[in-house]
Amino acid sequence: VQLQASGGGLVQTGGSLRLSCAASGVIYSNDVMAWFRQAPGKDREFVAGIHWRANKKVYADSVKDRFTISRDSATNTVYLQMNSLKPEDTGVYYCALDRRSASYSTRVDERSTSYNDWGQGTQVTVSS
C-alpha cells in the first residue's frame, strides 16, 4: 500500500494544522495507522497511533491534549489535528502502517520498527 501525507506548512506558535494521510490500498480491521515525526538532528519519534477497528488512540506525552488522531474508514484516510502548536513540534511528519494480519490485539506500538509502510513525509514548521 502507498501512503500519501499532506497538510504540512508554516504556522506561528499557538496555531493549528491538520495533516492527512491517504492510503492507496485497503486498511484491514486489525491494522494500526500512526504518525511519527523527525526533527533535524533527532531520531524519528512516535506522535500518535490509532487501531483501525477498535478506534483505540495512543498519544505521545508531548502532544496529549493538543493533537487528535482520527480515521475515515470509507476513504482509508488518517488525520492528525494539531492545535496549540509549539516550536518543538517542528519536523517532518510521517504516516505509517502496521499490518497486523491475523492478530486481534488492539495494541498500538510506538516503535517505528513495527511499521511496514511509510509515507513520504510532510514538513511542519512552527515559528516562535
mmCIF file of N, CA and C in Angstrom, residues 1 3 11 18-19 22 30 35 44 46-47 51-52 56-57 61-62 64 70 107 113 118 123 125:
data_model
loop_
_atom_site.group_PDB
_atom_site.id
_atom_site.type_symbol
_atom_site.label_atom_id
_atom_site.label_comp_id
_atom_site.label_asym_id
_atom_site.label_seq_id
_atom_site.Cartn_x
_atom_site.Cartn_y
_atom_site.Cartn_z
ATOM 1 N N VAL A 1 0.841 -1.183 0.000
ATOM 2 C CA VAL A 1 0.000 0.000 0.000
ATOM 3 C C VAL A 1 0.884 1.243 0.000
ATOM 4 N N LEU A 3 1.228 5.308 0.943
ATOM 5 C CA LEU A 3 0.673 6.304 1.847
ATOM 6 C C LEU A 3 1.087 7.684 1.370
ATOM 7 N N VAL A 11 3.452 27.678 10.406
ATOM 8 C CA VAL A 11 2.426 28.244 11.274
ATOM 9 C C VAL A 11 3.109 28.886 12.472
ATOM 10 N N ARG A 18 -3.835 20.615 10.135
ATOM 11 C CA ARG A 18 -4.445 19.295 10.031
ATOM 12 C C ARG A 18 -3.726 18.515 8.949
ATOM 13 N N LEU A 19 -3.095 17.427 9.358
ATOM 14 C CA LEU A 19 -2.420 16.549 8.415
ATOM 15 C C LEU A 19 -3.362 15.439 7.966
ATOM 16 N N ALA A 22 -3.529 9.553 3.097
ATOM 17 C CA ALA A 22 -4.427 8.705 2.317
ATOM 18 C C ALA A 22 -3.702 7.438 1.892
ATOM 19 N N ASN A 30 -7.580 -5.078 11.554
ATOM 20 C CA ASN A 30 -6.601 -5.282 12.624
ATOM 21 C C ASN A 30 -5.372 -4.385 12.514
ATOM 22 N N TRP A 35 1.279 8.286 13.253
ATOM 23 C CA TRP A 35 2.080 9.424 12.822
ATOM 24 C C TRP A 35 3.365 9.439 13.641
ATOM 25 N N ARG A 44 13.626 9.675 14.767
ATOM 26 C CA ARG A 44 12.198 9.683 14.491
ATOM 27 C C ARG A 44 11.457 9.252 15.746
ATOM 28 N N PHE A 46 7.550 8.644 17.816
ATOM 29 C CA PHE A 46 6.111 8.383 17.729
ATOM 30 C C PHE A 46 5.339 9.608 18.185
ATOM 31 N N VAL A 47 4.265 9.918 17.470
ATOM 32 C CA VAL A 47 3.404 11.040 17.828
ATOM 33 C C VAL A 47 2.024 10.532 18.277
ATOM 34 N N HIS A 51 -5.808 2.265 16.286
ATOM 35 C CA HIS A 51 -6.170 0.926 15.830
ATOM 36 C C HIS A 51 -7.410 1.047 14.960
ATOM 37 N N TRP A 52 -7.340 0.468 13.782
ATOM 38 C CA TRP A 52 -8.381 0.726 12.789
ATOM 39 C C TRP A 52 -9.763 0.259 13.218
ATOM 40 N N LYS A 56 -8.972 2.679 18.927
ATOM 41 C CA LYS A 56 -8.154 2.961 20.105
ATOM 42 C C LYS A 56 -7.038 3.917 19.702
ATOM 43 N N LYS A 57 -6.859 4.961 20.511
ATOM 44 C CA LYS A 57 -5.884 6.004 20.176
ATOM 45 C C LYS A 57 -4.819 6.108 21.261
ATOM 46 N N ASP A 61 3.319 11.639 25.149
ATOM 47 C CA ASP A 61 3.022 12.581 26.238
ATOM 48 C C ASP A 61 3.166 14.034 25.783
ATOM 49 N N SER A 62 4.098 14.269 24.882
ATOM 50 C CA SER A 62 4.386 15.633 24.451
ATOM 51 C C SER A 62 3.257 16.262 23.639
ATOM 52 N N LYS A 64 -0.209 15.076 23.986
ATOM 53 C CA LYS A 64 -1.525 14.815 24.594
ATOM 54 C C LYS A 64 -2.237 16.131 24.871
ATOM 55 N N SER A 70 -7.474 10.706 14.045
ATOM 56 C CA SER A 70 -8.770 10.151 13.691
ATOM 57 C C SER A 70 -8.634 9.426 12.357
ATOM 58 N N ARG A 107 -3.326 -3.393 20.524
ATOM 59 C CA ARG A 107 -2.168 -2.599 20.978
ATOM 60 C C ARG A 107 -1.674 -1.695 19.866
ATOM 61 N N THR A 113 9.994 0.455 14.216
ATOM 62 C CA THR A 113 10.353 -0.807 13.559
ATOM 63 C C THR A 113 9.158 -1.729 13.345
ATOM 64 N N TRP A 118 5.493 3.320 4.875
ATOM 65 C CA TRP A 118 5.657 4.704 5.287
ATOM 66 C C TRP A 118 5.303 5.649 4.157
ATOM 67 N N GLN A 123 6.368 18.466 5.805
ATOM 68 C CA GLN A 123 7.099 19.355 6.705
ATOM 69 C C GLN A 123 6.137 20.230 7.500
ATOM 70 N N THR A 125 6.476 23.386 10.209
ATOM 71 C CA THR A 125 7.381 24.356 10.814
ATOM 72 C C THR A 125 6.572 25.324 11.663
#
